[in-house]
Amino acid sequence: MNSKTITPGFLILTGIVFLAAFIRLIPHPPNFAPIAAVALFGGSYFNKKWAAFIVPLFAMFITDLILGFHATMWAVYLSFVMIVGIGMLMIKQKKVTNIFLASVSSSVLFFIVTNFGLWISTPYYEKTGVGLAACYTAAIPFFHYTLLGDLFFVAVIFGLYELAKAKLPQLIEA
């Protein structure tokens, strides 16, 4: 990294990502966590593509070192990378509608990818269409937590950052 990479805005964005990721360590309802919000935020605000992926993934990895790993981590990280991409594509203009649609899309993507990962990586369900349907059906009661958590944390993180940018214009370049 050179000195142009480490701007005050970059440091603030990185701090926000790490702070949000560490909220995962506080007790919370199942799936009501800032995972998608961190990925969307990184994808939307970091100017450097490498930072959009690496900073949120690294923050996630650090919290996973504390929380522990499981057989479907690959699916969680795959969905996380895909959500960073959603942030890059869907939130080029910081409009409430774009952010809302990206957040809902991220929740659905996370549900699809991680539950497929559970089905394929564990012995809990038969490796048949019926087993896959049973896996997704069993996960439905948790989806509302994912959706509500994503919408809540996206609103908080994006909202606070936009408010801070209005008060501190030097944050614009990151």
PDB file of C-alpha atoms in Angstrom:
ATOM      1  CA  MET A   1       0.000   0.000   0.000  1.00  0.00           C
ATOM      2  CA  ASN A   2       1.208   3.476  -0.721  1.00  0.00           C
ATOM      3  CA  SER A   3       0.440   6.717   1.100  1.00  0.00           C
ATOM      4  CA  LYS A   4      -2.371   7.537  -1.351  1.00  0.00           C
ATOM      5  CA  THR A   5      -4.167   4.329  -0.306  1.00  0.00           C
ATOM      6  CA  ILE A   6      -4.202   5.261   3.368  1.00  0.00           C
ATOM      7  CA  THR A   7      -6.381   8.350   3.404  1.00  0.00           C
ATOM      8  CA  PRO A   8      -8.405   9.558   6.388  1.00  0.00           C
ATOM      9  CA  GLY A   9     -11.526   8.407   4.530  1.00  0.00           C
ATOM     10  CA  PHE A  10     -10.052   4.939   3.994  1.00  0.00           C
ATOM     11  CA  LEU A  11      -9.244   4.659   7.701  1.00  0.00           C
ATOM     12  CA  ILE A  12     -12.741   5.771   8.679  1.00  0.00           C
ATOM     13  CA  LEU A  13     -14.384   3.314   6.280  1.00  0.00           C
ATOM     14  CA  THR A  14     -12.148   0.529   7.584  1.00  0.00           C
ATOM     15  CA  GLY A  15     -13.020   1.470  11.159  1.00  0.00           C
ATOM     16  CA  ILE A  16     -16.736   1.397  10.408  1.00  0.00           C
ATOM     17  CA  VAL A  17     -16.408  -2.046   8.787  1.00  0.00           C
ATOM     18  CA  PHE A  18     -14.491  -3.445  11.765  1.00  0.00           C
ATOM     19  CA  LEU A  19     -16.830  -1.879  14.320  1.00  0.00           C
ATOM     20  CA  ALA A  20     -19.868  -3.289  12.539  1.00  0.00           C
ATOM     21  CA  ALA A  21     -18.253  -6.723  12.177  1.00  0.00           C
ATOM     22  CA  PHE A  22     -17.442  -6.810  15.885  1.00  0.00           C
ATOM     23  CA  ILE A  23     -21.126  -6.295  16.683  1.00  0.00           C
ATOM     24  CA  ARG A  24     -21.394  -9.992  15.761  1.00  0.00           C
ATOM     25  CA  LEU A  25     -19.719 -10.727  19.104  1.00  0.00           C
ATOM     26  CA  ILE A  26     -22.602  -9.203  21.077  1.00  0.00           C
ATOM     27  CA  PRO A  27     -25.479 -11.588  21.846  1.00  0.00           C
ATOM     28  CA  HIS A  28     -28.210 -11.264  19.217  1.00  0.00           C
ATOM     29  CA  PRO A  29     -31.131 -13.221  17.741  1.00  0.00           C
ATOM     30  CA  PRO A  30     -30.089 -15.859  15.180  1.00  0.00           C
ATOM     31  CA  ASN A  31     -28.986 -14.276  11.881  1.00  0.00           C
ATOM     32  CA  PHE A  32     -29.674 -10.725  13.152  1.00  0.00           C
ATOM     33  CA  ALA A  33     -26.140  -9.595  12.432  1.00  0.00           C
ATOM     34  CA  PRO A  34     -24.360  -6.969  10.321  1.00  0.00           C
ATOM     35  CA  ILE A  35     -22.768  -9.459   7.885  1.00  0.00           C
ATOM     36  CA  ALA A  36     -24.543  -8.299   4.723  1.00  0.00           C
ATOM     37  CA  ALA A  37     -24.440  -4.663   5.820  1.00  0.00           C
ATOM     38  CA  VAL A  38     -20.653  -4.806   6.167  1.00  0.00           C
ATOM     39  CA  ALA A  39     -20.292  -6.411   2.736  1.00  0.00           C
ATOM     40  CA  LEU A  40     -22.697  -3.982   1.045  1.00  0.00           C
ATOM     41  CA  PHE A  41     -21.050  -1.015   2.727  1.00  0.00           C
ATOM     42  CA  GLY A  42     -17.581  -2.142   1.669  1.00  0.00           C
ATOM     43  CA  GLY A  43     -18.705  -2.769  -1.894  1.00  0.00           C
ATOM     44  CA  SER A  44     -20.485   0.544  -2.083  1.00  0.00           C
ATOM     45  CA  TYR A  45     -17.983   2.920  -0.508  1.00  0.00           C
ATOM     46  CA  PHE A  46     -14.419   1.686  -0.999  1.00  0.00           C
ATOM     47  CA  ASN A  47     -12.998   3.197  -4.193  1.00  0.00           C
ATOM     48  CA  LYS A  48     -10.337   0.503  -4.460  1.00  0.00           C
ATOM     49  CA  LYS A  49     -11.884  -2.828  -5.471  1.00  0.00           C
ATOM     50  CA  TRP A  50      -9.292  -4.796  -3.496  1.00  0.00           C
ATOM     51  CA  ALA A  51     -10.262  -2.892  -0.330  1.00  0.00           C
ATOM     52  CA  ALA A  52     -13.973  -3.468  -0.964  1.00  0.00           C
ATOM     53  CA  PHE A  53     -13.318  -7.214  -0.697  1.00  0.00           C
ATOM     54  CA  ILE A  54     -10.309  -7.521   1.606  1.00  0.00           C
ATOM     55  CA  VAL A  55     -11.296  -5.134   4.424  1.00  0.00           C
ATOM     56  CA  PRO A  56     -14.757  -6.635   5.079  1.00  0.00           C
ATOM     57  CA  LEU A  57     -13.493 -10.218   4.595  1.00  0.00           C
ATOM     58  CA  PHE A  58     -10.628  -9.623   7.005  1.00  0.00           C
ATOM     59  CA  ALA A  59     -12.973  -8.098   9.600  1.00  0.00           C
ATOM     60  CA  MET A  60     -15.277 -11.090   9.200  1.00  0.00           C
ATOM     61  CA  PHE A  61     -12.370 -13.521   9.534  1.00  0.00           C
ATOM     62  CA  ILE A  62     -11.155 -11.854  12.750  1.00  0.00           C
ATOM     63  CA  THR A  63     -14.591 -12.202  14.351  1.00  0.00           C
ATOM     64  CA  ASP A  64     -14.835 -15.797  13.128  1.00  0.00           C
ATOM     65  CA  LEU A  65     -11.548 -16.559  14.892  1.00  0.00           C
ATOM     66  CA  ILE A  66     -13.351 -15.603  18.091  1.00  0.00           C
ATOM     67  CA  LEU A  67     -16.749 -17.145  17.275  1.00  0.00           C
ATOM     68  CA  GLY A  68     -15.390 -20.325  15.713  1.00  0.00           C
ATOM     69  CA  PHE A  69     -15.630 -22.007  12.332  1.00  0.00           C
ATOM     70  CA  HIS A  70     -18.038 -24.607  10.971  1.00  0.00           C
ATOM     71  CA  ALA A  71     -18.505 -26.833   7.927  1.00  0.00           C
ATOM     72  CA  THR A  72     -20.415 -24.226   5.941  1.00  0.00           C
ATOM     73  CA  MET A  73     -18.006 -21.302   6.354  1.00  0.00           C
ATOM     74  CA  TRP A  74     -17.188 -21.533   2.664  1.00  0.00           C
ATOM     75  CA  ALA A  75     -20.829 -20.733   1.844  1.00  0.00           C
ATOM     76  CA  VAL A  76     -20.924 -17.809   4.268  1.00  0.00           C
ATOM     77  CA  TYR A  77     -17.750 -16.336   2.757  1.00  0.00           C
ATOM     78  CA  LEU A  78     -18.918 -17.007  -0.800  1.00  0.00           C
ATOM     79  CA  SER A  79     -22.181 -15.187  -0.120  1.00  0.00           C
ATOM     80  CA  PHE A  80     -20.213 -12.398   1.570  1.00  0.00           C
ATOM     81  CA  VAL A  81     -18.053 -11.924  -1.549  1.00  0.00           C
ATOM     82  CA  MET A  82     -21.158 -11.951  -3.744  1.00  0.00           C
ATOM     83  CA  ILE A  83     -22.795  -9.335  -1.493  1.00  0.00           C
ATOM     84  CA  VAL A  84     -19.731  -7.079  -1.861  1.00  0.00           C
ATOM     85  CA  GLY A  85     -20.376  -7.392  -5.612  1.00  0.00           C
ATOM     86  CA  ILE A  86     -24.018  -6.423  -5.096  1.00  0.00           C
ATOM     87  CA  GLY A  87     -22.810  -3.347  -3.223  1.00  0.00           C
ATOM     88  CA  MET A  88     -20.526  -2.430  -6.132  1.00  0.00           C
ATOM     89  CA  LEU A  89     -23.213  -2.935  -8.768  1.00  0.00           C
ATOM     90  CA  MET A  90     -26.471  -1.876  -7.158  1.00  0.00           C
ATOM     91  CA  ILE A  91     -25.380   1.029  -5.012  1.00  0.00           C
ATOM     92  CA  LYS A  92     -23.421   3.215  -7.406  1.00  0.00           C
ATOM     93  CA  GLN A  93     -25.897   5.972  -6.552  1.00  0.00           C
ATOM     94  CA  LYS A  94     -26.623   6.226  -2.835  1.00  0.00           C
ATOM     95  CA  LYS A  95     -30.401   6.357  -3.157  1.00  0.00           C
ATOM     96  CA  VAL A  96     -32.647   4.848  -0.497  1.00  0.00           C
ATOM     97  CA  THR A  97     -34.328   2.646  -3.122  1.00  0.00           C
ATOM     98  CA  ASN A  98     -31.004   1.256  -4.384  1.00  0.00           C
ATOM     99  CA  ILE A  99     -29.779   0.586  -0.862  1.00  0.00           C
ATOM    100  CA  PHE A 100     -33.068  -1.051   0.144  1.00  0.00           C
ATOM    101  CA  LEU A 101     -33.142  -3.303  -2.946  1.00  0.00           C
ATOM    102  CA  ALA A 102     -29.486  -4.250  -2.454  1.00  0.00           C
ATOM    103  CA  SER A 103     -30.173  -5.113   1.178  1.00  0.00           C
ATOM    104  CA  VAL A 104     -33.173  -7.322   0.362  1.00  0.00           C
ATOM    105  CA  SER A 105     -31.255  -8.954  -2.516  1.00  0.00           C
ATOM    106  CA  SER A 106     -28.385  -9.658  -0.138  1.00  0.00           C
ATOM    107  CA  SER A 107     -30.687 -11.278   2.397  1.00  0.00           C
ATOM    108  CA  VAL A 108     -32.163 -13.556  -0.254  1.00  0.00           C
ATOM    109  CA  LEU A 109     -28.742 -14.393  -1.689  1.00  0.00           C
ATOM    110  CA  PHE A 110     -27.367 -15.192   1.789  1.00  0.00           C
ATOM    111  CA  PHE A 111     -30.364 -17.452   2.470  1.00  0.00           C
ATOM    112  CA  ILE A 112     -29.975 -19.327  -0.824  1.00  0.00           C
ATOM    113  CA  VAL A 113     -26.190 -19.763  -0.729  1.00  0.00           C
ATOM    114  CA  THR A 114     -25.724 -20.609   2.947  1.00  0.00           C
ATOM    115  CA  ASN A 115     -28.594 -23.060   3.090  1.00  0.00           C
ATOM    116  CA  PHE A 116     -27.376 -24.746  -0.072  1.00  0.00           C
ATOM    117  CA  GLY A 117     -23.975 -24.924   1.638  1.00  0.00           C
ATOM    118  CA  LEU A 118     -25.564 -26.551   4.677  1.00  0.00           C
ATOM    119  CA  TRP A 119     -27.346 -29.097   2.494  1.00  0.00           C
ATOM    120  CA  ILE A 120     -24.254 -29.986   0.468  1.00  0.00           C
ATOM    121  CA  SER A 121     -21.678 -29.911   3.321  1.00  0.00           C
ATOM    122  CA  THR A 122     -23.411 -31.670   6.176  1.00  0.00           C
ATOM    123  CA  PRO A 123     -25.159 -35.004   6.732  1.00  0.00           C
ATOM    124  CA  TYR A 124     -28.353 -33.377   8.032  1.00  0.00           C
ATOM    125  CA  TYR A 125     -30.315 -33.689   4.792  1.00  0.00           C
ATOM    126  CA  GLU A 126     -30.515 -36.290   2.024  1.00  0.00           C
ATOM    127  CA  LYS A 127     -28.604 -35.281  -1.090  1.00  0.00           C
ATOM    128  CA  THR A 128     -31.790 -35.244  -3.151  1.00  0.00           C
ATOM    129  CA  GLY A 129     -34.207 -32.577  -4.313  1.00  0.00           C
ATOM    130  CA  VAL A 130     -36.451 -33.516  -1.392  1.00  0.00           C
ATOM    131  CA  GLY A 131     -33.528 -33.091   1.014  1.00  0.00           C
ATOM    132  CA  LEU A 132     -32.671 -29.695  -0.465  1.00  0.00           C
ATOM    133  CA  ALA A 133     -36.314 -28.589  -0.183  1.00  0.00           C
ATOM    134  CA  ALA A 134     -36.378 -29.791   3.441  1.00  0.00           C
ATOM    135  CA  CYS A 135     -33.215 -27.786   4.162  1.00  0.00           C
ATOM    136  CA  TYR A 136     -34.647 -24.579   2.723  1.00  0.00           C
ATOM    137  CA  THR A 137     -37.991 -25.177   4.446  1.00  0.00           C
ATOM    138  CA  ALA A 138     -36.295 -25.648   7.826  1.00  0.00           C
ATOM    139  CA  ALA A 139     -34.448 -22.360   7.336  1.00  0.00           C
ATOM    140  CA  ILE A 140     -37.529 -20.240   6.623  1.00  0.00           C
ATOM    141  CA  PRO A 141     -38.164 -19.368  10.316  1.00  0.00           C
ATOM    142  CA  PHE A 142     -34.694 -17.753  10.447  1.00  0.00           C
ATOM    143  CA  PHE A 143     -35.047 -15.716   7.260  1.00  0.00           C
ATOM    144  CA  HIS A 144     -37.007 -12.878   8.856  1.00  0.00           C
ATOM    145  CA  TYR A 145     -34.123 -12.337  11.311  1.00  0.00           C
ATOM    146  CA  THR A 146     -31.710 -12.146   8.385  1.00  0.00           C
ATOM    147  CA  LEU A 147     -33.917  -9.700   6.497  1.00  0.00           C
ATOM    148  CA  LEU A 148     -34.658  -7.493   9.514  1.00  0.00           C
ATOM    149  CA  GLY A 149     -31.022  -7.544  10.642  1.00  0.00           C
ATOM    150  CA  ASP A 150     -29.782  -6.640   7.176  1.00  0.00           C
ATOM    151  CA  LEU A 151     -32.263  -3.795   6.790  1.00  0.00           C
ATOM    152  CA  PHE A 152     -31.506  -2.483  10.282  1.00  0.00           C
ATOM    153  CA  PHE A 153     -27.715  -2.604  10.024  1.00  0.00           C
ATOM    154  CA  VAL A 154     -27.679  -1.300   6.446  1.00  0.00           C
ATOM    155  CA  ALA A 155     -29.822   1.666   7.522  1.00  0.00           C
ATOM    156  CA  VAL A 156     -27.604   2.371  10.533  1.00  0.00           C
ATOM    157  CA  ILE A 157     -24.238   1.976   8.794  1.00  0.00           C
ATOM    158  CA  PHE A 158     -25.130   3.764   5.559  1.00  0.00           C
ATOM    159  CA  GLY A 159     -27.132   6.426   7.403  1.00  0.00           C
ATOM    160  CA  LEU A 160     -24.418   7.215   9.928  1.00  0.00           C
ATOM    161  CA  TYR A 161     -21.745   7.353   7.259  1.00  0.00           C
ATOM    162  CA  GLU A 162     -23.794   9.689   5.050  1.00  0.00           C
ATOM    163  CA  LEU A 163     -24.486  11.892   8.075  1.00  0.00           C
ATOM    164  CA  ALA A 164     -20.785  11.941   8.938  1.00  0.00           C
ATOM    165  CA  LYS A 165     -19.911  12.790   5.313  1.00  0.00           C
ATOM    166  CA  ALA A 166     -22.270  15.755   5.425  1.00  0.00           C
ATOM    167  CA  LYS A 167     -20.505  17.027   8.549  1.00  0.00           C
ATOM    168  CA  LEU A 168     -16.970  16.004   7.457  1.00  0.00           C
ATOM    169  CA  PRO A 169     -16.634  16.335   3.652  1.00  0.00           C
ATOM    170  CA  GLN A 170     -13.080  14.919   3.669  1.00  0.00           C
ATOM    171  CA  LEU A 171     -14.675  11.471   4.038  1.00  0.00           C
ATOM    172  CA  ILE A 172     -15.839  11.590   0.427  1.00  0.00           C
ATOM    173  CA  GLU A 173     -12.534  10.212  -0.909  1.00  0.00           C
ATOM    174  CA  ALA A 174     -11.772   6.753   0.421  1.00  0.00           C
TER     175      ALA A 174
END
